[in-house]
Amino acid sequence: MDKQNKIQSYLIQPILYVFLFGLFIRVWSSINTFVINPDGIFYIYQAKALFAGEFETAKNCGIGYVSLYPVLIGLFHLVIDNWLVAAKGVSLVFGFGVLIPIYLCAKKFFDERVSTFLVLIYAVIPVFTGRCGDVLKGPVFWFFLMWGIYFFIAGMESRKKYLMPLSCLAIIVATFSRIEGVILIPLTLFYIAVSKDERKISRIFMFSLPIILFVLVGIVVAGARGFDFHSLYRVDYIIAKIDESFSTYSFFVSRFSDFQEAERGGQLQFFFQEAKEQLWFIAFGVLLNRTIEAFFIPFFIIYVIGCFQAKKTNLKHKGYFVLLQLVAYIMIYLHIIQTWQMEYRFMGINVFSAFVFLGLGVEKVLGFIDALSLNKKRFAIVLSIIMLFVAPVVKDLKPRRESRLVFKEIGEYVRTIENNDFVKITMAVEFPMWTYLAANKKSSNFDCPGDSYKDWGNEFPDYSSLKAELINGGYDYFVLDSSTWKNESFDSMKKAFENDFTFLKQWKYSKSVTLCLFRL
């Protein structure tokens, strides 16, 4: 009877249904992501190469290093005999699993009601639920990042010595998923060192144990296998990343100076002058835009409210989370200055480590609703549900990349022709990797698809140069599109292809773009 009562008590807990709702949203997103992200195909081929014992092939496939993600894809493939499903399964499992440490972290600071609402927010944030249907490192990174933070918080409040090494180990594993996780290691050590904790020496030592172990293992592996230690742990990449941010900024300033000089006396002279002087502010604008979109506007407002509340609240370990947010934003800002390319998903470290501030915002909003009269309270609750949860859920449930299905269809068509044999297929429009993956889905070959991605239109602007490259490159199929080549008309290009190669089938990608498949 006691056991039955215990089960019933779990079944009436709102957090259980929040978890189930979060799982539903992610499964739906995964099913309705019709075509995966282009770089995800590299991770699948890395996993195939690792599974075949070809580490160097895996390392050199499109990305230049091997993260934890393809290793996990290989492990999932032991159970799921489909590389694409296994890869999406990793994202789904870890993308859902991150809700558990978020809840445990929230319970360290807030009551059950606030913690449940906080998990619900993370369950529906569109940028991150959508990524659970893709083939990306992000979900694995978020999962271990939040476990690292949870073990750290628990370790600071407990005498259990194993919690600190567990925290560091989780952060190291997160770093092997996405390199930005490395900032938590020095940041955490610094926070422990400056804290007033009487056991800080012991905590620093216990936290450092996995670091010492990984350094020793790295030295041994580097010596035995002939690897460079710095490249093994990407130390050179981290140093170069910081240095390139400043050198790239200087390069852009000098280029704007050149533009300004070239436009002297013209309308754009003063524009380039202002752009040169305000370049840092443009980067800040990009950062602000990506932050708002990553949180989703209603949740960003709650986050801002929470940040103001943090100033008035005597929050445990407030300094740690303020420092973590500050360093994370600086890191993202430097990345923007270096590349001027900023995907919303790169904001994961900022959004997930902001749970304390989001929780404070939720607490403030709920407190405000509680203080209203009954009628106003009902209205406020309905309005909050619509603003905070209906809008993101509607966005979560939308199909993703449905228009790109045509590239998958082309690949499937080729696969049926070739009876699952390996083929080299490429195109100029969009990303050829989608077609490449579909065409070779059941092939045992793990040849990297990186060679299929070229700037065909600019590198080979006319038919003769294009034909020579396709033949010399050993390609089996080419998809000619009606939008790439400017020097020659599509009709003339198509006619030339029909004279030299075998035309198989034609598809419509959009109203203005036609795709023609040729066997070479």
Coordinates of C-alpha atoms in Angstrom, one line a residue:
M1 CA 0.0 0.0 0.0
D2 CA 2.8 2.4 0.9
K3 CA 4.5 1.7 -2.5
Q4 CA 1.2 2.4 -4.3
N5 CA 0.7 5.7 -2.4
K6 CA 4.3 6.6 -3.3
I7 CA 3.6 6.0 -7.0
Q8 CA 0.4 8.0 -6.8
S9 CA 2.2 10.9 -5.2
Y10 CA 4.7 10.9 -8.1
L11 CA 1.9 10.8 -10.7
I12 CA 0.3 14.0 -9.3
Q13 CA 3.5 16.0 -9.4
P14 CA 3.3 18.7 -12.1
I15 CA 7.0 18.4 -12.9
L16 CA 6.3 14.8 -14.3
Y17 CA 3.9 16.3 -16.9
V18 CA 6.3 19.1 -17.7
F19 CA 9.0 16.4 -18.4
L20 CA 6.5 14.5 -20.6
F21 CA 5.5 17.6 -22.4
G22 CA 9.1 18.5 -23.0
L23 CA 9.7 15.0 -24.4
F24 CA 6.6 15.3 -26.7
I25 CA 7.8 18.6 -28.1
R26 CA 11.2 17.2 -28.8
V27 CA 10.0 14.0 -30.4
W28 CA 7.6 16.0 -32.5
S29 CA 10.4 18.3 -33.6
S30 CA 12.6 15.4 -34.5
I31 CA 9.9 13.7 -36.6
N32 CA 9.1 17.0 -38.3
T33 CA 12.6 18.0 -39.1
F34 CA 12.5 16.7 -42.7
V35 CA 16.2 17.4 -43.5
I36 CA 19.0 17.6 -41.0
N37 CA 21.5 20.5 -40.7
P38 CA 24.2 20.3 -43.4
D39 CA 27.2 20.0 -41.1
G40 CA 25.4 17.1 -39.3
I41 CA 26.3 14.8 -42.2
F42 CA 30.0 15.2 -41.3
Y43 CA 29.3 13.9 -37.8
I44 CA 27.6 10.9 -39.2
Y45 CA 30.5 10.1 -41.5
Q46 CA 32.9 10.7 -38.6
A47 CA 31.0 8.1 -36.6
K48 CA 31.1 5.7 -39.6
A49 CA 34.9 6.1 -39.9
L50 CA 35.4 5.7 -36.1
F51 CA 33.2 2.6 -36.2
A52 CA 35.6 1.2 -38.9
G53 CA 38.7 2.1 -36.9
E54 CA 39.7 4.9 -39.2
F55 CA 40.5 7.7 -36.7
E56 CA 42.5 9.9 -39.2
T57 CA 39.7 9.7 -41.8
A58 CA 37.2 10.7 -39.1
K59 CA 39.4 13.6 -37.9
N60 CA 39.9 15.0 -41.4
C61 CA 36.2 14.8 -42.5
G62 CA 35.0 18.3 -42.9
I63 CA 35.6 19.5 -39.3
G64 CA 39.2 18.9 -38.5
Y65 CA 38.8 17.3 -35.1
V66 CA 36.7 14.5 -33.4
S67 CA 34.3 15.6 -30.7
L68 CA 32.4 13.4 -28.3
Y69 CA 29.3 13.5 -30.6
P70 CA 30.3 11.0 -33.3
V71 CA 31.5 8.7 -30.6
L72 CA 28.0 8.7 -29.1
I73 CA 26.5 8.3 -32.6
G74 CA 28.6 5.1 -32.9
L75 CA 27.4 3.8 -29.5
F76 CA 23.7 4.5 -30.4
H77 CA 24.3 2.7 -33.7
L78 CA 25.1 -0.5 -31.8
V79 CA 21.4 -0.4 -30.8
I80 CA 19.8 1.4 -33.8
D81 CA 20.8 0.0 -37.2
N82 CA 20.4 3.3 -39.0
W83 CA 23.1 6.0 -38.8
L84 CA 20.8 8.9 -39.3
V85 CA 18.2 7.7 -36.7
A86 CA 21.1 7.0 -34.3
A87 CA 22.5 10.5 -34.8
K88 CA 19.1 12.1 -34.3
G89 CA 18.5 9.8 -31.3
V90 CA 21.6 11.2 -29.5
S91 CA 20.3 14.8 -30.0
L92 CA 16.8 13.8 -28.8
V93 CA 18.0 11.8 -25.7
F94 CA 20.4 14.5 -24.5
G95 CA 18.2 17.4 -25.5
F96 CA 15.5 16.0 -23.4
G97 CA 17.8 14.8 -20.6
V98 CA 19.1 18.3 -19.9
L99 CA 15.8 19.1 -18.3
I100 CA 16.7 16.8 -15.4
P101 CA 19.8 18.7 -14.2
I102 CA 18.0 22.0 -14.8
Y103 CA 15.2 20.9 -12.4
L104 CA 17.8 19.7 -9.9
C105 CA 19.7 23.0 -10.1
A106 CA 16.5 25.0 -9.8
K107 CA 15.5 23.1 -6.6
K108 CA 18.7 24.3 -5.0
F109 CA 17.5 27.9 -5.3
F110 CA 13.7 27.9 -5.6
D111 CA 10.5 26.2 -4.4
E112 CA 8.7 23.5 -6.3
R113 CA 6.3 25.9 -8.1
V114 CA 9.1 28.2 -9.5
S115 CA 11.3 25.2 -10.4
T116 CA 8.5 23.6 -12.4
F117 CA 7.7 26.8 -14.3
L118 CA 11.5 27.2 -15.0
V119 CA 11.8 23.7 -16.4
L120 CA 8.7 24.4 -18.5
I121 CA 10.4 27.4 -20.0
Y122 CA 13.4 25.4 -21.0
A123 CA 11.1 22.7 -22.3
V124 CA 9.6 25.0 -24.9
I125 CA 12.4 27.5 -25.9
P126 CA 12.1 27.1 -29.7
V127 CA 15.8 27.5 -30.6
F128 CA 16.8 24.5 -28.4
T129 CA 13.8 22.3 -28.9
G130 CA 14.3 22.5 -32.6
R131 CA 17.9 21.5 -32.3
C132 CA 16.8 18.2 -30.8
G133 CA 15.7 17.1 -34.2
D134 CA 19.0 18.0 -35.8
V135 CA 22.4 16.3 -35.8
L136 CA 24.4 18.7 -33.6
K137 CA 26.8 18.7 -30.7
G138 CA 24.7 21.2 -28.8
P139 CA 22.3 18.9 -26.8
V140 CA 25.2 16.7 -25.6
F141 CA 27.1 19.9 -24.5
W142 CA 24.0 21.4 -22.7
F143 CA 23.4 18.1 -20.9
F144 CA 26.9 17.7 -19.4
L145 CA 27.3 21.5 -18.8
M146 CA 24.2 21.5 -16.6
W147 CA 25.3 18.4 -14.7
G148 CA 28.7 20.0 -14.1
I149 CA 27.0 23.1 -12.7
Y150 CA 24.6 21.0 -10.5
F151 CA 27.5 18.9 -9.1
F152 CA 29.4 22.1 -8.4
I153 CA 26.5 23.7 -6.5
A154 CA 25.8 20.4 -4.6
G155 CA 29.6 20.1 -3.8
M156 CA 29.8 23.6 -2.4
E157 CA 27.0 22.8 0.0
S158 CA 28.1 19.3 1.0
R159 CA 31.0 17.5 2.6
K160 CA 30.8 14.7 0.0
K161 CA 34.2 14.9 -1.7
Y162 CA 33.2 13.0 -4.8
L163 CA 30.9 15.8 -6.0
M164 CA 33.7 18.2 -7.0
P165 CA 35.5 15.8 -9.2
L166 CA 32.2 14.8 -10.7
S167 CA 31.5 18.4 -11.5
C168 CA 34.9 18.8 -13.2
L169 CA 34.5 15.5 -15.1
A170 CA 31.1 16.6 -16.4
I171 CA 32.5 20.0 -17.6
I172 CA 35.5 18.2 -19.3
V173 CA 33.0 15.9 -21.1
A174 CA 31.0 19.0 -22.1
T175 CA 34.2 20.6 -23.4
F176 CA 34.8 17.5 -25.6
S177 CA 31.4 18.2 -27.1
R178 CA 31.8 22.0 -27.6
I179 CA 35.1 23.7 -26.8
E180 CA 33.5 26.8 -25.1
G181 CA 32.8 24.6 -22.1
V182 CA 36.5 25.0 -21.2
I183 CA 35.8 28.4 -19.7
L184 CA 34.0 26.8 -16.7
I185 CA 37.2 25.1 -15.5
P186 CA 39.3 28.2 -14.7
L187 CA 36.2 30.2 -13.7
T188 CA 35.1 27.6 -11.2
L189 CA 38.6 27.3 -9.7
F190 CA 38.8 31.0 -9.4
Y191 CA 35.4 31.2 -7.7
I192 CA 36.3 28.5 -5.2
A193 CA 39.7 30.3 -4.5
V194 CA 38.1 33.7 -3.7
S195 CA 35.2 32.3 -1.8
K196 CA 35.1 32.4 2.0
D197 CA 34.6 28.6 2.2
E198 CA 36.9 27.2 4.9
R199 CA 37.3 24.0 2.9
K200 CA 38.2 25.7 -0.3
I201 CA 41.7 24.2 -0.5
S202 CA 40.2 20.7 -0.3
R203 CA 37.6 21.6 -2.9
I204 CA 40.1 23.0 -5.3
F205 CA 42.2 19.9 -5.0
M206 CA 39.2 17.5 -5.5
F207 CA 37.9 19.6 -8.5
S208 CA 41.4 19.5 -10.1
L209 CA 41.8 15.8 -9.9
P210 CA 40.1 15.0 -13.3
I211 CA 42.2 17.8 -14.9
I212 CA 45.4 16.3 -13.6
L213 CA 44.3 12.9 -14.8
F214 CA 43.4 14.1 -18.3
V215 CA 46.7 16.0 -18.7
L216 CA 48.6 12.8 -17.7
V217 CA 46.6 10.7 -20.1
G218 CA 47.1 13.3 -22.8
I219 CA 50.9 13.2 -22.4
V220 CA 50.9 9.4 -22.5
V221 CA 48.6 9.2 -25.6
A222 CA 50.5 12.0 -27.4
G223 CA 53.8 10.3 -26.7
A224 CA 52.6 6.8 -27.7
R225 CA 50.6 7.8 -30.8
G226 CA 52.8 10.7 -32.0
F227 CA 50.0 13.3 -31.5
D228 CA 50.8 16.8 -30.7
F229 CA 49.5 17.4 -27.1
H230 CA 48.2 20.9 -27.9
S231 CA 46.2 19.8 -30.9
L232 CA 44.9 16.7 -28.9
Y233 CA 43.2 19.0 -26.4
R234 CA 42.8 21.9 -28.9
V235 CA 44.9 24.2 -26.8
D236 CA 46.3 25.8 -30.0
Y237 CA 42.7 26.4 -31.2
I238 CA 41.8 28.2 -28.0
I239 CA 44.8 30.5 -28.1
A240 CA 44.3 31.2 -31.9
K241 CA 40.6 31.9 -31.3
I242 CA 41.4 34.7 -28.8
D243 CA 44.3 36.2 -31.0
E244 CA 42.3 36.1 -34.2
S245 CA 39.4 38.0 -32.6
F246 CA 41.7 41.1 -32.2
S247 CA 43.5 40.7 -35.5
T248 CA 40.2 40.3 -37.4
Y249 CA 38.9 43.5 -35.7
S250 CA 42.0 45.4 -36.7
F251 CA 41.6 44.0 -40.3
F252 CA 38.0 45.2 -40.6
V253 CA 39.0 48.7 -39.2
S254 CA 41.7 49.0 -41.8
R255 CA 39.3 47.8 -44.6
F256 CA 36.8 50.5 -43.6
S257 CA 39.6 53.0 -43.7
D258 CA 40.3 51.9 -47.3
F259 CA 36.6 52.2 -48.2
Q260 CA 36.5 55.6 -46.6
E261 CA 39.5 56.8 -48.5
A262 CA 38.1 55.4 -51.8
E263 CA 34.8 57.3 -51.1
R264 CA 36.4 60.6 -50.2
G265 CA 34.1 63.3 -51.4
G266 CA 31.3 60.8 -52.0
Q267 CA 28.1 60.0 -50.2
L268 CA 29.5 57.0 -48.4
Q269 CA 32.6 58.6 -47.0
F270 CA 31.1 59.5 -43.6
F271 CA 29.2 56.2 -43.4
F272 CA 32.4 54.3 -43.6
Q273 CA 34.0 56.6 -41.1
E274 CA 31.2 55.9 -38.6
A275 CA 31.1 52.2 -39.4
K276 CA 34.8 52.0 -38.7
E277 CA 34.5 53.8 -35.3
Q278 CA 31.3 51.9 -34.3
L279 CA 32.3 48.4 -35.4
W280 CA 32.5 47.3 -31.7
F281 CA 28.9 48.5 -31.3
I282 CA 27.7 46.6 -34.4
A283 CA 29.1 43.4 -32.9
F284 CA 27.2 44.2 -29.7
G285 CA 24.0 44.6 -31.7
V286 CA 24.5 41.2 -33.2
L287 CA 25.1 39.8 -29.7
L288 CA 21.9 41.4 -28.4
N289 CA 19.9 40.2 -31.3
R290 CA 21.1 36.6 -30.9
T291 CA 20.5 36.7 -27.2
I292 CA 16.9 37.8 -27.5
E293 CA 16.2 35.2 -30.2
A294 CA 17.9 32.4 -28.3
F295 CA 15.9 33.1 -25.1
F296 CA 12.7 33.9 -27.1
I297 CA 11.3 37.4 -26.5
P298 CA 8.8 36.6 -23.6
F299 CA 11.5 34.6 -21.8
F300 CA 14.1 37.2 -22.5
I301 CA 11.9 39.7 -20.7
I302 CA 11.7 37.3 -17.7
Y303 CA 15.4 36.9 -17.8
V304 CA 15.9 40.7 -17.7
I305 CA 13.5 41.0 -14.8
G306 CA 15.5 38.2 -13.0
C307 CA 18.8 40.1 -13.6
F308 CA 17.4 43.2 -11.9
Q309 CA 16.0 41.0 -9.1
A310 CA 19.4 39.4 -8.6
K311 CA 20.8 42.9 -7.5
K312 CA 18.2 42.9 -4.6
T313 CA 18.5 39.3 -3.7
N314 CA 21.0 37.6 -1.4
L315 CA 21.3 34.6 -3.7
K316 CA 23.6 31.7 -3.0
H317 CA 26.6 31.6 -5.3
K318 CA 25.3 34.8 -7.0
G319 CA 28.9 35.8 -7.8
Y320 CA 29.5 32.5 -9.6
F321 CA 26.6 32.9 -12.0
V322 CA 27.2 36.6 -12.6
L323 CA 30.8 35.7 -13.5
L324 CA 29.8 32.8 -15.7
Q325 CA 27.3 35.0 -17.6
L326 CA 29.8 37.8 -18.0
V327 CA 32.6 35.5 -19.3
A328 CA 30.2 33.6 -21.6
Y329 CA 29.0 36.9 -23.2
I330 CA 32.5 38.1 -23.6
M331 CA 33.5 34.8 -25.3
I332 CA 30.5 35.0 -27.7
Y333 CA 31.3 38.7 -28.4
L334 CA 34.9 37.8 -29.4
H335 CA 33.5 35.0 -31.6
I336 CA 31.3 37.5 -33.4
I337 CA 34.2 39.9 -33.9
Q338 CA 36.3 37.1 -35.3
T339 CA 33.8 35.5 -37.7
W340 CA 30.7 37.7 -37.9
Q341 CA 28.8 34.5 -38.1
M342 CA 26.6 33.7 -35.1
E343 CA 24.0 30.9 -35.0
Y344 CA 21.4 31.2 -32.3
R345 CA 22.4 27.7 -31.0
F346 CA 25.8 29.0 -30.1
M347 CA 24.1 30.9 -27.3
G348 CA 23.4 27.6 -25.4
I349 CA 26.1 28.2 -22.7
N350 CA 24.6 31.7 -22.0
V351 CA 20.9 30.6 -21.9
F352 CA 21.4 27.4 -19.9
S353 CA 23.7 28.9 -17.3
A354 CA 21.2 31.7 -16.9
F355 CA 18.7 29.5 -15.1
V356 CA 19.1 31.3 -11.8
F357 CA 18.2 34.7 -13.4
L358 CA 15.3 33.2 -15.3
G359 CA 14.1 31.6 -12.0
L360 CA 14.3 34.9 -10.2
G361 CA 12.2 36.4 -13.0
V362 CA 9.7 33.6 -12.8
E363 CA 9.5 34.1 -9.0
K364 CA 8.9 37.8 -9.5
V365 CA 6.1 37.3 -12.2
L366 CA 4.4 34.7 -10.1
G367 CA 4.6 36.9 -7.0
F368 CA 3.0 39.7 -9.0
I369 CA 0.1 37.4 -10.2
D370 CA -0.4 36.2 -6.6
A371 CA -0.9 39.8 -5.4
L372 CA -3.8 40.5 -7.9
S373 CA -7.5 40.2 -7.1
L374 CA -9.2 37.0 -8.2
N375 CA -10.6 38.4 -11.5
K376 CA -7.4 40.1 -12.5
K377 CA -5.5 37.0 -11.4
R378 CA -7.5 34.8 -13.9
F379 CA -6.9 37.3 -16.7
A380 CA -3.2 37.5 -15.9
I381 CA -2.8 33.7 -15.8
V382 CA -4.6 33.3 -19.2
L383 CA -2.5 36.1 -20.7
S384 CA 0.7 34.7 -19.3
I385 CA 0.0 31.2 -20.7
I386 CA -0.7 32.7 -24.2
M387 CA 2.4 34.9 -24.2
L388 CA 4.8 32.5 -22.5
F389 CA 3.8 29.1 -23.7
V390 CA 1.3 29.1 -26.6
A391 CA 3.6 31.2 -28.9
P392 CA 6.7 29.1 -28.4
V393 CA 4.8 25.8 -28.6
V394 CA 3.3 26.9 -31.9
K395 CA 6.8 27.7 -33.2
D396 CA 8.1 24.4 -31.8
L397 CA 5.4 22.4 -33.7
K398 CA 6.1 23.9 -37.1
P399 CA 7.7 21.6 -39.7
R400 CA 11.4 22.4 -40.3
R401 CA 13.1 22.5 -43.7
E402 CA 10.2 20.9 -45.5
S403 CA 11.1 22.7 -48.7
R404 CA 14.5 21.0 -48.7
L405 CA 12.9 17.6 -49.0
V406 CA 13.5 17.7 -52.8
F407 CA 17.3 17.2 -52.1
K408 CA 16.6 14.1 -50.1
E409 CA 14.2 12.8 -52.9
I410 CA 17.0 13.2 -55.4
G411 CA 19.4 11.2 -53.3
E412 CA 16.8 8.5 -52.7
Y413 CA 16.2 8.3 -56.4
V414 CA 19.9 7.8 -57.1
R415 CA 20.1 5.1 -54.3
T416 CA 17.4 3.0 -55.9
I417 CA 19.2 3.2 -59.3
E418 CA 22.5 2.2 -57.8
N419 CA 21.0 -0.5 -55.5
N420 CA 22.7 1.0 -52.4
D421 CA 26.2 1.1 -53.9
F422 CA 28.4 4.1 -53.0
V423 CA 28.1 7.1 -55.3
K424 CA 29.7 10.5 -55.6
I425 CA 27.0 13.1 -56.2
T426 CA 27.2 16.9 -56.0
M427 CA 25.4 20.1 -57.0
A428 CA 25.8 23.9 -56.9
V429 CA 22.6 25.0 -55.3
E430 CA 22.1 24.8 -51.5
F431 CA 24.1 22.0 -49.7
P432 CA 24.9 18.8 -51.7
M433 CA 25.5 16.9 -48.5
W434 CA 21.7 16.3 -48.1
T435 CA 21.6 14.5 -51.4
Y436 CA 24.9 12.8 -50.7
L437 CA 23.6 11.4 -47.4
A438 CA 20.4 10.1 -48.9
A439 CA 22.1 8.5 -51.9
N440 CA 24.6 6.7 -49.6
K441 CA 22.3 6.0 -46.7
K442 CA 22.7 2.2 -46.9
S443 CA 26.2 2.2 -48.3
S444 CA 29.0 0.7 -46.1
N445 CA 31.4 3.3 -47.5
F446 CA 32.4 6.1 -45.1
D447 CA 34.0 8.4 -47.7
C448 CA 33.8 12.0 -46.4
P449 CA 31.2 14.1 -48.3
G450 CA 33.4 17.3 -47.9
D451 CA 34.7 17.0 -51.5
S452 CA 31.2 17.3 -52.8
Y453 CA 30.8 20.9 -51.5
K454 CA 32.4 23.4 -53.8
D455 CA 31.6 26.9 -55.0
W456 CA 30.8 25.5 -58.4
G457 CA 29.3 28.6 -59.9
N458 CA 32.4 30.8 -59.1
E459 CA 35.1 28.3 -59.4
F460 CA 33.8 26.9 -62.7
P461 CA 31.8 29.6 -64.4
D462 CA 31.4 28.0 -67.8
Y463 CA 30.5 24.6 -69.1
S464 CA 33.9 23.4 -70.3
S465 CA 35.7 24.1 -66.9
L466 CA 32.7 22.5 -65.0
K467 CA 32.7 19.4 -67.2
A468 CA 36.5 18.9 -66.8
E469 CA 36.3 19.2 -63.0
L470 CA 33.4 16.7 -62.7
I471 CA 35.2 14.1 -64.8
N472 CA 38.6 14.6 -63.1
G473 CA 36.9 14.5 -59.7
G474 CA 35.4 11.1 -60.3
Y475 CA 31.8 12.2 -59.7
D476 CA 29.0 9.8 -60.7
Y477 CA 26.1 12.3 -60.7
F478 CA 25.6 16.0 -60.9
V479 CA 22.5 18.1 -60.2
L480 CA 22.3 21.0 -62.6
D481 CA 20.2 24.0 -61.3
S482 CA 18.7 27.0 -63.1
S483 CA 20.0 29.6 -60.6
T484 CA 23.8 29.4 -60.3
W485 CA 25.6 30.0 -63.6
K486 CA 25.5 33.6 -64.8
N487 CA 27.9 33.4 -67.8
E488 CA 25.8 30.9 -69.6
S489 CA 22.0 30.4 -69.8
F490 CA 20.4 27.4 -68.1
D491 CA 19.0 26.2 -71.4
S492 CA 22.4 26.2 -73.0
M493 CA 24.0 24.5 -70.0
K494 CA 21.3 21.9 -69.9
K495 CA 21.7 21.2 -73.7
A496 CA 25.4 20.8 -73.3
F497 CA 24.9 18.4 -70.4
E498 CA 22.4 16.4 -72.4
N499 CA 24.9 16.0 -75.3
D500 CA 27.7 14.7 -73.1
F501 CA 25.9 13.0 -70.2
T502 CA 22.7 11.0 -69.4
F503 CA 19.7 13.1 -68.3
L504 CA 17.6 11.2 -65.7
K505 CA 15.0 13.3 -64.1
Q506 CA 13.9 16.9 -63.3
W507 CA 12.5 18.5 -60.0
K508 CA 11.2 21.9 -59.0
Y509 CA 12.9 23.3 -55.9
S510 CA 11.0 26.6 -56.0
K511 CA 9.0 28.6 -58.6
S512 CA 12.2 29.9 -60.1
V513 CA 14.7 27.0 -59.5
T514 CA 14.7 23.8 -61.6
L515 CA 16.9 20.9 -60.7
C516 CA 18.1 18.4 -63.4
L517 CA 19.8 15.1 -62.5
F518 CA 22.5 13.8 -64.8
R519 CA 24.5 10.6 -64.7
L520 CA 28.1 11.4 -65.6

